[in-house]
CSV table of C-alpha atoms in Angstrom, one decimal:
chain,number,residue,atom,x,y,z
A,221,MET,CA,16.5,27.8,3.6
A,222,ARG,CA,15.4,23.9,3.6
A,223,ILE,CA,12.7,22.2,4.0
A,224,LEU,CA,12.7,18.8,4.5
A,225,VAL,CA,10.7,16.5,3.4
A,226,VAL,CA,10.2,13.2,5.4
A,227,GLY,CA,8.5,10.2,3.0
A,228,GLY,CA,7.0,10.6,-1.3
A,229,GLY,CA,4.0,9.3,-1.0
A,230,TYR,CA,0.7,11.3,-0.8
A,231,VAL,CA,0.9,14.3,2.1
A,232,GLY,CA,5.5,14.2,1.2
A,233,MET,CA,4.0,14.9,-2.7
A,234,TYR,CA,1.4,16.7,-2.5
A,235,THR,CA,3.1,18.9,0.1
A,236,ALA,CA,6.5,19.2,-1.8
A,237,LEU,CA,4.6,20.0,-5.2
A,238,ARG,CA,2.6,22.4,-3.9
A,239,LEU,CA,5.3,24.4,-2.0
A,240,GLN,CA,7.3,23.9,-5.5
A,241,ARG,CA,4.8,26.0,-7.1
A,242,ARG,CA,4.4,28.6,-4.3
A,243,LEU,CA,8.2,29.1,-3.9
A,244,LYS,CA,9.2,28.8,-7.5
A,245,GLN,CA,11.5,32.2,-7.9
A,246,ARG,CA,13.0,31.3,-4.4
A,247,LEU,CA,14.0,28.3,-5.4
A,248,LYS,CA,15.7,29.2,-8.7
A,249,SER,CA,17.6,31.6,-7.3
A,250,GLY,CA,18.9,29.9,-4.4
A,251,ASP,CA,17.4,31.5,-1.7
A,252,ALA,CA,15.0,28.3,-0.6
A,253,GLU,CA,15.1,24.2,-0.7
A,254,ILE,CA,13.2,21.8,-1.0
A,255,VAL,CA,14.6,18.7,0.0
A,256,VAL,CA,12.2,15.0,-0.1
A,257,VAL,CA,13.8,12.1,1.3
A,258,THR,CA,12.0,8.8,0.7
A,259,PRO,CA,13.0,5.1,-0.1
A,260,GLU,CA,11.8,5.0,-3.5
A,261,PRO,CA,11.8,7.1,-6.2
A,262,TYR,CA,8.2,7.5,-7.3
A,263,MET,CA,4.8,8.2,-5.3
A,264,THR,CA,2.1,4.6,-5.2
A,265,TYR,CA,-1.2,5.4,-5.7
A,266,GLN,CA,-2.4,2.5,-3.6
A,267,PRO,CA,-6.2,2.4,-4.6
A,268,PHE,CA,-4.4,1.2,-7.6
A,269,LEU,CA,-2.6,-1.9,-6.6
A,270,PRO,CA,-5.6,-4.3,-6.7
A,271,GLU,CA,-6.2,-3.2,-10.5
A,272,ALA,CA,-2.8,-3.7,-10.7
A,273,ALA,CA,-2.9,-7.2,-9.6
A,274,ALA,CA,-5.1,-8.3,-11.4
A,275,GLY,CA,-3.9,-7.4,-14.5
A,276,SER,CA,-6.3,-4.2,-15.3
A,277,ILE,CA,-3.5,-1.6,-14.5
A,278,SER,CA,0.2,-1.5,-15.5
A,279,PRO,CA,3.0,-1.6,-12.8
A,280,ARG,CA,3.8,1.8,-14.2
A,281,HIS,CA,1.0,3.7,-14.5
A,282,VAL,CA,0.1,3.0,-11.0
A,283,VAL,CA,3.6,5.0,-9.7
A,284,VAL,CA,4.2,9.0,-10.0
A,285,PRO,CA,7.7,9.4,-11.3
A,286,LEU,CA,9.2,11.9,-7.7
A,287,ARG,CA,11.8,14.0,-10.2
A,288,ARG,CA,9.4,14.6,-12.9
A,289,VAL,CA,7.0,16.2,-10.8
A,290,LEU,CA,9.1,17.8,-8.5
A,291,LYS,CA,11.4,19.5,-10.7
A,292,HIS,CA,12.5,22.0,-8.9
A,293,CYS,CA,13.1,19.5,-5.3
A,294,THR,CA,16.2,17.9,-4.3
A,295,ILE,CA,15.3,14.3,-4.2
A,296,VAL,CA,17.0,11.7,-2.0
A,297,ILE,CA,16.8,7.9,-2.7
A,298,GLY,CA,17.2,7.2,1.4
A,299,GLU,CA,16.0,6.3,5.0
A,300,VAL,CA,15.9,8.9,7.8
A,301,GLN,CA,17.8,7.2,10.3
A,302,ARG,CA,16.1,9.7,13.2
A,303,VAL,CA,15.2,13.1,13.7
A,304,ASP,CA,17.5,15.6,15.9
A,305,HIS,CA,14.3,18.4,16.3
A,306,ALA,CA,16.3,20.2,18.8
A,307,GLY,CA,19.7,20.4,17.1
A,308,ARG,CA,17.2,20.5,13.1
A,309,THR,CA,18.9,17.4,11.8
A,310,ALA,CA,17.8,14.5,10.5
A,311,THR,CA,20.6,11.1,9.9
A,312,VAL,CA,19.6,9.8,6.1
A,313,THR,CA,20.9,6.7,5.1
A,314,THR,CA,21.2,6.2,1.2
A,315,LEU,CA,21.7,3.4,-1.1
A,316,ALA,CA,25.5,4.9,-1.7
A,317,SER,CA,26.2,4.6,2.6
A,318,ALA,CA,27.1,1.2,2.5
A,319,GLU,CA,28.9,1.2,-1.0
A,320,ASP,CA,31.4,4.4,0.3
A,321,GLY,CA,31.6,3.5,4.2
A,322,THR,CA,30.8,7.0,4.9
A,323,GLY,CA,27.5,6.1,7.4
A,324,GLY,CA,24.6,8.4,8.0
A,325,LEU,CA,24.1,12.0,6.1
A,326,ASP,CA,23.4,14.4,8.1
A,327,ILE,CA,21.1,17.0,6.6
A,328,VAL,CA,20.1,20.1,8.3
A,329,TYR,CA,16.7,21.9,7.7
A,330,ASP,CA,15.2,24.8,8.9
A,331,GLU,CA,11.4,23.3,8.5
A,332,ILE,CA,10.6,20.0,8.6
A,333,VAL,CA,7.4,18.0,7.3
A,334,LEU,CA,7.3,14.2,8.5
A,335,ALA,CA,5.0,12.0,6.3
A,336,PRO,CA,6.8,8.7,6.7
A,337,GLY,CA,3.5,7.2,6.0
A,338,SER,CA,2.3,3.5,7.7
A,339,VAL,CA,3.9,-0.8,7.8
A,340,SER,CA,1.8,-3.2,7.9
A,341,ARG,CA,0.6,-3.7,11.4
A,342,THR,CA,1.2,-7.2,12.5
A,343,LEU,CA,1.0,-9.7,15.3
A,344,PRO,CA,2.7,-12.8,16.6
A,345,ILE,CA,1.4,-15.2,15.1
A,346,PRO,CA,3.3,-18.5,14.5
A,347,GLY,CA,4.8,-18.1,10.7
A,348,LEU,CA,3.3,-15.4,9.9
A,349,ALA,CA,6.8,-13.3,9.0
A,350,GLU,CA,7.9,-16.7,7.2
A,351,SER,CA,4.3,-17.4,4.8
A,352,GLY,CA,2.9,-13.7,4.6
A,353,ILE,CA,2.3,-11.6,1.7
A,354,GLY,CA,1.8,-7.6,2.6
A,355,PHE,CA,-0.2,-5.8,0.4
A,356,LYS,CA,0.9,-2.1,0.6
A,357,THR,CA,3.1,-1.8,-2.6
A,358,VAL,CA,3.2,-2.3,-5.9
A,359,GLU,CA,6.1,-4.5,-5.4
A,360,GLU,CA,3.7,-6.7,-4.0
A,361,ALA,CA,0.7,-6.3,-5.6
A,362,ILE,CA,2.9,-7.5,-9.2
A,363,GLY,CA,4.8,-10.4,-6.7
A,364,LEU,CA,1.0,-12.0,-5.4
A,365,ARG,CA,-0.4,-11.7,-9.1
A,366,ASN,CA,2.2,-13.3,-10.2
A,367,HIS,CA,2.4,-16.1,-7.3
A,368,VAL,CA,-1.3,-16.8,-7.8
A,369,ILE,CA,-0.8,-17.2,-11.1
A,370,GLU,CA,2.0,-19.6,-10.5
A,371,GLN,CA,0.0,-21.6,-7.6
A,372,MET,CA,-1.8,-21.9,-10.9
A,373,ASP,CA,0.6,-23.5,-12.7
A,374,ILE,CA,1.9,-25.7,-9.7
A,375,ALA,CA,-1.6,-27.3,-9.3
A,376,SER,CA,-2.4,-28.0,-12.7
A,377,ALA,CA,1.1,-30.1,-13.1
A,378,THR,CA,1.5,-31.6,-10.0
A,379,ARG,CA,0.2,-35.7,-9.1
A,380,ASP,CA,-0.2,-34.7,-5.6
A,381,PRO,CA,-3.5,-33.7,-4.0
A,382,GLY,CA,-2.5,-32.3,-1.5
A,383,ILE,CA,-0.3,-29.9,-3.0
A,384,ARG,CA,-3.0,-29.3,-6.1
A,385,ASP,CA,-5.5,-27.9,-2.9
A,386,ALA,CA,-3.0,-26.1,-0.9
A,387,ALA,CA,-1.7,-23.9,-4.1
A,388,LEU,CA,-5.5,-23.4,-4.6
A,389,THR,CA,-6.1,-22.2,-1.6
A,390,PHE,CA,-5.5,-18.5,-1.0
A,391,VAL,CA,-5.8,-16.8,2.5
A,392,PHE,CA,-6.9,-13.3,3.2
A,393,VAL,CA,-6.5,-11.8,6.4
A,394,GLY,CA,-8.2,-8.6,7.1
A,395,GLY,CA,-11.3,-7.2,5.7
A,396,GLY,CA,-11.1,-3.6,5.0
A,397,TYR,CA,-10.4,-1.7,1.6
A,398,ALA,CA,-6.9,-3.3,0.9
A,399,GLY,CA,-7.6,-7.0,2.2
A,400,VAL,CA,-11.2,-6.6,0.3
A,401,GLU,CA,-10.3,-5.2,-2.4
A,402,ALA,CA,-7.3,-7.3,-3.3
A,403,LEU,CA,-8.9,-10.9,-2.7
A,404,ALA,CA,-12.4,-9.5,-5.2
A,405,GLU,CA,-9.8,-8.7,-7.5
A,406,LEU,CA,-7.6,-11.5,-8.1
A,407,GLU,CA,-10.8,-13.5,-7.6
A,408,ASP,CA,-12.1,-12.4,-10.7
A,409,MET,CA,-8.7,-12.6,-12.3
A,410,ALA,CA,-8.1,-16.6,-11.4
A,411,ARG,CA,-11.0,-17.6,-12.4
A,412,TYR,CA,-10.6,-16.2,-16.1
A,413,THR,CA,-7.6,-17.1,-15.7
A,414,SER,CA,-8.6,-20.6,-15.0
A,415,ARG,CA,-10.0,-21.4,-18.6
A,416,TYR,CA,-7.3,-21.5,-19.6
A,417,TYR,CA,-6.1,-24.6,-17.9
A,418,HIS,CA,-7.1,-28.2,-18.5
A,419,ASN,CA,-7.6,-29.7,-15.4
A,420,ILE,CA,-8.4,-26.5,-13.5
A,421,LYS,CA,-11.6,-25.5,-13.1
A,422,ALA,CA,-13.2,-22.3,-11.9
A,423,THR,CA,-15.1,-24.2,-8.9
A,424,ASP,CA,-11.6,-25.9,-7.9
A,425,LEU,CA,-10.1,-22.5,-6.3
A,426,LYS,CA,-10.9,-21.6,-2.4
A,427,TRP,CA,-11.0,-18.5,-1.9
A,428,ILE,CA,-11.0,-17.6,2.0
A,429,LEU,CA,-11.2,-14.0,3.9
A,430,VAL,CA,-10.7,-13.7,7.8
A,431,GLU,CA,-12.0,-10.5,9.5
A,432,ALA,CA,-11.7,-10.2,13.4
A,433,SER,CA,-14.6,-7.9,13.7
A,434,GLY,CA,-18.3,-9.3,12.7
A,435,ARG,CA,-18.4,-7.0,9.3
A,436,ILE,CA,-15.8,-5.9,6.7
A,437,LEU,CA,-15.7,-2.8,4.8
A,438,PRO,CA,-16.9,-0.5,8.1
A,439,GLU,CA,-16.0,2.7,5.9
A,440,VAL,CA,-19.3,2.0,3.2
A,441,GLY,CA,-21.7,1.6,6.5
A,442,ASP,CA,-23.3,-1.6,8.0
A,443,ALA,CA,-25.4,-1.9,4.7
A,444,MET,CA,-23.3,-2.0,1.9
A,445,GLY,CA,-20.9,-4.0,4.4
A,446,LYS,CA,-23.5,-7.0,4.3
A,447,TYR,CA,-23.7,-6.4,0.5
A,448,ALA,CA,-20.6,-6.4,0.2
A,449,ILE,CA,-20.0,-10.1,2.0
A,450,ARG,CA,-23.6,-11.5,0.6
A,451,GLU,CA,-22.0,-10.7,-3.4
A,452,LEU,CA,-18.7,-12.3,-1.9
A,453,ARG,CA,-20.2,-15.9,-0.6
A,454,GLY,CA,-22.4,-15.5,-3.8
A,455,ARG,CA,-19.1,-16.0,-5.3
A,456,ASN,CA,-18.3,-18.9,-3.5
A,457,ILE,CA,-15.9,-17.4,-1.3
A,458,ASP,CA,-15.8,-18.2,1.7
A,459,VAL,CA,-15.7,-15.0,4.5
A,460,ARG,CA,-15.5,-15.6,8.2
A,461,LEU,CA,-15.9,-12.9,10.5
A,462,ASP,CA,-15.6,-13.1,13.8
A,463,THR,CA,-12.4,-15.2,13.4
A,464,ARG,CA,-8.8,-14.8,13.6
A,465,LEU,CA,-5.8,-16.6,12.6
A,466,ASP,CA,-3.8,-18.1,15.1
A,467,SER,CA,-0.9,-20.3,13.2
A,468,CYS,CA,0.3,-20.7,9.5
A,469,GLU,CA,3.4,-22.4,10.5
A,470,ASP,CA,4.0,-25.2,7.5
A,471,ARG,CA,1.7,-24.1,4.8
A,472,VAL,CA,-1.1,-24.7,7.5
A,473,ALA,CA,-3.6,-21.4,8.2
A,474,VAL,CA,-5.2,-22.0,11.5
A,475,LEU,CA,-7.9,-20.1,12.6
A,476,SER,CA,-9.6,-19.3,15.7
A,477,ASP,CA,-12.8,-21.0,15.4
A,478,GLY,CA,-10.8,-24.5,14.1
A,479,SER,CA,-10.9,-24.6,10.9
A,480,ARG,CA,-7.4,-26.0,9.9
A,481,PHE,CA,-6.6,-25.0,5.3
A,482,PRO,CA,-3.5,-26.3,4.1
A,483,THR,CA,-2.0,-22.9,1.8
A,484,ARG,CA,0.6,-21.7,0.0
A,485,THR,CA,-0.9,-18.6,-0.5
A,486,LEU,CA,-1.3,-15.8,2.9
A,487,VAL,CA,-2.5,-12.5,2.4
A,488,TRP,CA,-1.7,-10.0,5.4
A,489,THR,CA,-3.8,-7.0,5.2
A,490,ALA,CA,-4.7,-6.8,8.8
A,491,GLY,CA,-4.2,-3.0,9.3
A,492,VAL,CA,-1.1,-0.5,9.7
A,493,LYS,CA,1.4,1.2,12.0
A,494,PRO,CA,3.3,4.3,11.7
A,495,ALA,CA,6.6,4.5,10.5
A,496,PRO,CA,9.5,3.0,12.5
A,497,LEU,CA,10.9,6.3,12.1
A,498,LEU,CA,8.9,8.5,14.5
A,499,ALA,CA,9.6,6.3,17.4
A,500,ALA,CA,13.7,7.8,16.3
A,501,THR,CA,12.8,11.5,17.0
A,502,ASP,CA,12.5,14.2,20.2
A,503,LEU,CA,8.6,14.4,18.9
A,504,PRO,CA,5.9,14.1,21.1
A,505,LEU,CA,4.1,10.5,19.9
A,506,THR,CA,0.4,9.2,21.4
A,507,GLU,CA,-0.4,6.0,23.0
A,508,ARG,CA,-0.5,4.5,19.3
A,509,GLY,CA,2.9,6.0,18.1
A,510,ARG,CA,1.6,8.9,15.8
A,511,LEU,CA,3.0,12.4,15.6
A,512,ARG,CA,0.9,14.3,18.2
A,513,CYS,CA,-0.2,17.0,16.1
A,514,THR,CA,-2.7,20.5,16.5
A,515,ALA,CA,-5.2,21.1,14.6
A,516,THR,CA,-2.8,23.0,12.1
A,517,LEU,CA,-0.7,20.3,11.0
A,518,ALA,CA,2.5,21.3,13.6
A,519,VAL,CA,3.9,19.2,15.4
A,520,ASP,CA,2.1,20.1,19.2
A,521,GLY,CA,4.5,22.0,21.2
A,522,ARG,CA,7.4,21.4,18.6
A,523,PRO,CA,7.7,25.5,16.5
A,524,HIS,CA,9.3,24.3,12.6
A,525,ALA,CA,8.1,20.7,12.6
A,526,TRP,CA,4.8,19.6,10.7
A,527,ALA,CA,3.3,15.8,10.0
A,528,ALA,CA,-0.1,15.3,8.4
A,529,GLY,CA,-1.1,11.7,7.0
A,530,ASP,CA,-0.8,8.1,8.6
A,531,ALA,CA,1.7,9.4,11.0
A,532,ALA,CA,-0.1,12.2,12.5
A,533,ALA,CA,-2.2,12.1,15.1
A,534,VAL,CA,-4.5,15.4,13.6
A,535,PRO,CA,-8.1,16.5,15.5
A,536,ASP,CA,-11.3,16.3,13.5
A,537,LEU,CA,-12.2,19.4,13.9
A,538,THR,CA,-15.8,18.1,12.2
A,539,ALA,CA,-16.5,15.1,14.9
A,540,ALA,CA,-19.8,15.5,16.9
A,541,GLU,CA,-17.7,13.5,19.5
A,542,PRO,CA,-14.5,15.5,21.5
A,543,GLY,CA,-11.3,14.1,21.2
A,544,ARG,CA,-11.2,12.3,18.2
A,545,GLU,CA,-8.8,12.8,15.3
A,546,THR,CA,-9.2,12.8,11.6
A,547,ALA,CA,-8.4,9.0,10.1
A,548,PRO,CA,-4.9,7.3,8.6
A,549,ASN,CA,-6.6,7.4,4.5
A,550,ALA,CA,-6.5,9.4,1.4
A,551,GLN,CA,-8.9,11.3,1.3
A,552,HIS,CA,-7.5,13.2,4.4
A,553,ALA,CA,-3.6,12.7,3.7
A,554,VAL,CA,-4.3,14.6,0.2
A,555,ARG,CA,-6.6,17.8,1.8
A,556,GLN,CA,-4.1,17.7,4.7
A,557,ALA,CA,-1.0,18.4,2.5
A,558,ALA,CA,-2.7,21.8,0.9
A,559,VAL,CA,-3.3,23.4,4.3
A,560,LEU,CA,0.5,21.8,5.7
A,561,ALA,CA,2.0,23.3,2.7
A,562,GLU,CA,0.3,26.9,2.9
A,563,ASN,CA,0.6,26.9,6.6
A,564,VAL,CA,4.3,26.3,6.5
A,565,LEU,CA,4.2,29.3,4.3
A,566,ALA,CA,2.1,31.4,6.2
A,567,ALA,CA,4.3,30.8,9.2
A,568,LEU,CA,7.5,31.0,7.4
A,569,GLU,CA,5.6,35.0,6.3
A,570,GLY,CA,4.5,35.6,10.1
A,571,ARG,CA,0.8,34.9,8.7
A,572,PRO,CA,-1.9,33.5,10.7
A,573,LEU,CA,-2.6,29.6,10.6
A,574,LYS,CA,-5.3,27.7,9.3
A,575,GLU,CA,-6.5,25.0,11.2
A,576,TYR,CA,-7.9,21.7,8.5
A,577,ARG,CA,-11.7,20.5,8.6
A,578,HIS,CA,-13.4,18.3,6.4
A,579,ALA,CA,-15.8,16.1,6.8
A,580,TYR,CA,-15.9,12.8,5.9
A,581,VAL,CA,-17.7,12.0,2.1
A,582,GLY,CA,-17.7,8.6,2.4
A,583,SER,CA,-16.0,5.8,0.3
A,584,VAL,CA,-16.1,3.9,-3.3
A,585,ALA,CA,-15.3,0.2,-3.0
A,586,SER,CA,-14.6,-2.0,-6.0
A,587,LEU,CA,-15.1,-6.5,-5.8
A,588,GLY,CA,-14.0,-7.6,-8.9
A,589,LEU,CA,-14.9,-6.2,-12.6
A,590,HIS,CA,-18.2,-4.3,-12.7
A,591,LYS,CA,-19.1,-4.9,-9.0
A,592,GLY,CA,-18.8,-2.9,-5.7
A,593,VAL,CA,-19.9,-1.2,-3.5
A,594,ALA,CA,-20.2,2.7,-2.2
A,595,HIS,CA,-21.5,5.1,0.5
A,596,VAL,CA,-21.3,9.1,-0.4
A,597,TYR,CA,-22.9,11.9,0.7
A,598,GLY,CA,-25.5,9.5,2.4
A,599,ARG,CA,-26.0,7.8,-0.6
A,600,LYS,CA,-26.2,4.1,-0.7
A,601,LEU,CA,-25.1,2.5,-4.7
A,602,LYS,CA,-23.8,-1.0,-5.5
A,603,GLY,CA,-23.2,-3.3,-8.2
A,604,TYR,CA,-22.1,-1.9,-11.8
A,605,PRO,CA,-23.0,2.2,-10.9
A,606,ALA,CA,-20.8,1.3,-7.7
A,607,TRP,CA,-18.0,0.5,-9.8
A,608,LEU,CA,-18.4,3.1,-12.2
A,609,MET,CA,-18.6,5.9,-9.4
A,610,HIS,CA,-15.1,3.9,-7.8
A,611,ARG,CA,-13.0,4.0,-11.0
A,612,VAL,CA,-14.5,8.0,-12.2
A,613,TYR,CA,-13.9,9.2,-8.3
A,614,HIS,CA,-10.2,7.4,-8.4
A,615,LEU,CA,-9.7,8.8,-12.2
A,616,SER,CA,-9.8,11.9,-10.7
A,617,ARG,CA,-7.6,11.2,-7.7
A,618,VAL,CA,-4.5,9.9,-9.1
A,619,PRO,CA,-2.1,13.0,-10.0
A,620,THR,CA,-1.1,14.4,-13.2
A,621,PHE,CA,-2.4,14.2,-16.3
A,622,ASN,CA,0.1,12.0,-17.9
A,623,ARG,CA,-1.2,9.4,-15.6
A,624,LYS,CA,-4.6,9.8,-15.6
A,625,ALA,CA,-4.5,9.9,-19.8
A,626,ARG,CA,-2.8,6.5,-19.5
A,627,VAL,CA,-5.1,4.6,-16.9
A,628,LEU,CA,-7.9,6.2,-19.3
A,629,ALA,CA,-6.0,3.8,-21.8
A,630,GLU,CA,-5.4,0.9,-20.8
A,631,TRP,CA,-9.4,0.5,-19.2
A,632,THR,CA,-10.5,1.2,-22.4
A,633,LEU,CA,-8.2,-1.7,-24.3
A,634,ALA,CA,-8.8,-3.4,-20.9
A,635,GLY,CA,-12.2,-3.9,-22.5
A,636,LEU,CA,-11.9,-4.9,-26.6
A,637,PHE,CA,-8.9,-7.1,-25.6
A,638,LYS,CA,-8.7,-10.3,-23.4
A,639,ARG,CA,-7.0,-10.1,-20.0
A,640,GLU,CA,-3.5,-11.1,-19.6
A,641,ILE,CA,-2.2,-14.2,-17.6
A,642,VAL,CA,1.3,-14.1,-17.9
A,643,SER,CA,2.8,-14.5,-14.6
A,644,LEU,CA,6.5,-12.9,-14.6
A,645,GLY,CA,8.0,-14.5,-11.8
A,646,SER,CA,11.4,-14.7,-12.8
A,647,LEU,CA,11.6,-10.8,-12.6
A,648,GLU,CA,12.3,-11.2,-8.7
A,649,HIS,CA,14.8,-13.3,-9.9
A,650,PRO,CA,16.7,-11.5,-12.7
A,651,ARG,CA,20.1,-12.8,-12.3
A,652,ALA,CA,18.9,-16.8,-11.6
A,653,GLU,CA,18.9,-17.8,-15.6
A,654,PHE,CA,22.3,-16.6,-15.9
A,655,ALA,CA,24.1,-17.3,-12.3
A,656,LEU,CA,23.0,-21.3,-13.0
A,657,ALA,CA,24.4,-21.4,-16.8
A,658,ALA,CA,27.9,-19.3,-15.0
A,659,GLY,CA,27.9,-21.5,-12.0
A,660,GLY,CA,25.4,-24.6,-11.3
A,661,PRO,CA,23.8,-25.3,-8.4
A,662,GLY,CA,25.1,-27.6,-5.9
A,663,THR,CA,29.0,-26.4,-7.3
A,664,PRO,CA,31.3,-24.9,-5.1
A,665,GLY,CA,30.9,-20.8,-5.0
A,666,GLY,CA,27.4,-21.7,-7.4
A,667,PRO,CA,23.9,-20.6,-6.5
A,668,ALA,CA,21.1,-22.1,-4.6
A,669,VAL,CA,17.6,-22.8,-6.8
A,670,PRO,CA,15.0,-20.9,-5.3
A,671,ARG,CA,11.7,-23.3,-5.1
A,672,GLU,CA,9.1,-21.5,-7.6
A,673,GLY,CA,6.2,-20.9,-6.0
A,674,ASP,CA,7.4,-20.4,-2.3
A,675,GLY,CA,6.1,-16.9,-1.3
A,676,PRO,CA,8.3,-14.4,-0.5
A,677,ARG,CA,12.1,-15.7,-0.4
A,678,ARG,CA,15.4,-13.4,-0.3
A,679,ARG,CA,17.9,-12.3,-2.0
A,680,PRO,CA,21.2,-14.1,-1.2
A,681,THR,CA,23.3,-10.8,-0.5
A,682,GLU,CA,20.2,-9.2,1.5
A,683,PRO,CA,20.6,-9.9,5.6
A,684,ALA,CA,16.5,-10.7,6.7
A,685,ALA,CA,14.2,-8.3,7.4
A,686,ALA,CA,13.1,-8.4,10.7
A,687,GLY,CA,11.9,-5.0,11.1
A,688,GLY,CA,12.5,-2.7,9.2
A,689,ARG,CA,11.4,-2.0,5.1
A,690,ARG,CA,13.5,-3.9,3.3
A,691,ARG,CA,12.6,-5.4,-0.1
A,692,SER,CA,12.3,-9.5,0.3
A,693,ASP,CA,12.3,-11.0,-2.7
A,694,GLY,CA,9.8,-9.0,-4.9
A,695,PHE,CA,8.0,-8.6,-1.5
A,696,ARG,CA,8.5,-5.7,0.4
A,697,SER,CA,8.9,-6.7,3.9
A,698,ALA,CA,6.7,-4.7,6.9
A,699,LEU,CA,6.9,-7.3,9.7
A,700,GLY,CA,8.1,-6.2,12.8
A,701,PRO,CA,9.5,-8.7,15.1
A,702,VAL,CA,7.1,-11.4,15.8
A,703,ALA,CA,7.3,-11.7,19.5
A,704,ASP,CA,6.1,-7.9,19.5
A,705,PRO,CA,2.3,-8.0,19.8
A,706,ARG,CA,1.4,-4.4,18.2
A,707,PRO,CA,-1.2,-2.0,18.9
A,708,THR,CA,-4.6,-1.8,17.3
A,709,GLU,CA,-4.6,1.6,14.8
A,710,GLY,CA,-8.1,2.6,13.5
């Protein structure tokens, strides 16, 4: 018996971990096999990405190595290109596929768990694909940190006031968790960093948050959302509600209210959409492109197929209104994984399946060091208590005791010592120095010299990422074709 798990995120890792524990003896004897196919050999704990970007947590402590946690599973680093569930076959490309010329690898399975997660939802905005920066992966978070500090270096060194103003202007699009927390943490970090520049003051930095709706952080409620706006504006952050990004060509962000901001940094966090893989399956999808599932987390009308998390449209049995679906967030994903794993085992053993039920308990959000908002079990918190709850909650939820201890140790040390303000942008081009020394710029066959501070750049050996999850100079690109409008995802 082979169980194929597609994706190594919240649902993929926790499902495989639970199955591993319950099937340990069968795995050892060879009667069962769990295969996990994932693009990266680690699971990213995304709520810690803003703190990693601000330097409060080391990048390696934001991720959980799958091979260490899933010792009895077969880990395949690659991407599923299509799924033929009628034939119980998934076609996978691995890192070696292009090297050995064998093409895709067909993996036959008995049960499949689809948890590929989501990618950034983009719109056909001129210039977005060329200059936008995402914020869904640890590579993007660390790349953004390096980029922000690099812009301060450029502003400090240039004599051109136009370049200086553009370098010190940072535009974030999207008022959800990712956008607000990333902006708040990075603004906190940049304001602290400015004290080490002789010609840059904290007031020289311009931070702009663009949100298309009339509020931010809707998950924490209207009252706490309004408090968050007041807190951000009190730090001279320009929060623009009911405003859209119309264009970002030529390093100029043009907003729907007519404002124009020359900027070298545009961060796109305006929602997510299901992974493109789902369209390459023979499984039923909703109008928003998510897998149509039952309350037991089985794919509707397709025996032996299961799904949860961002990729699955799961009925919310606790909602007052019929027809509602569970929100695509970590709170549901972790709990769905436990039910999903038990139901897979129950189906194999002929036992009744359990329905997924979980009432939303609330949300917490960080607004920088010692600042936050929370709405949990009907109680509203703000400021330091909310920030402390944010840390305690996520410390309890990050996988493995090893990671919990390391994160707690880093937080403790951060409270005793000053922030690190170093940009390691050269990590994005580890061979650049040697290549320049060996060939020299401008010589036949020599490498081109990348411009510093240009945001996402592309490795010479990689094609442009028009619609996939290819790496692009430290930033993972999840941009779809810019001429194709994307459906709104909640």
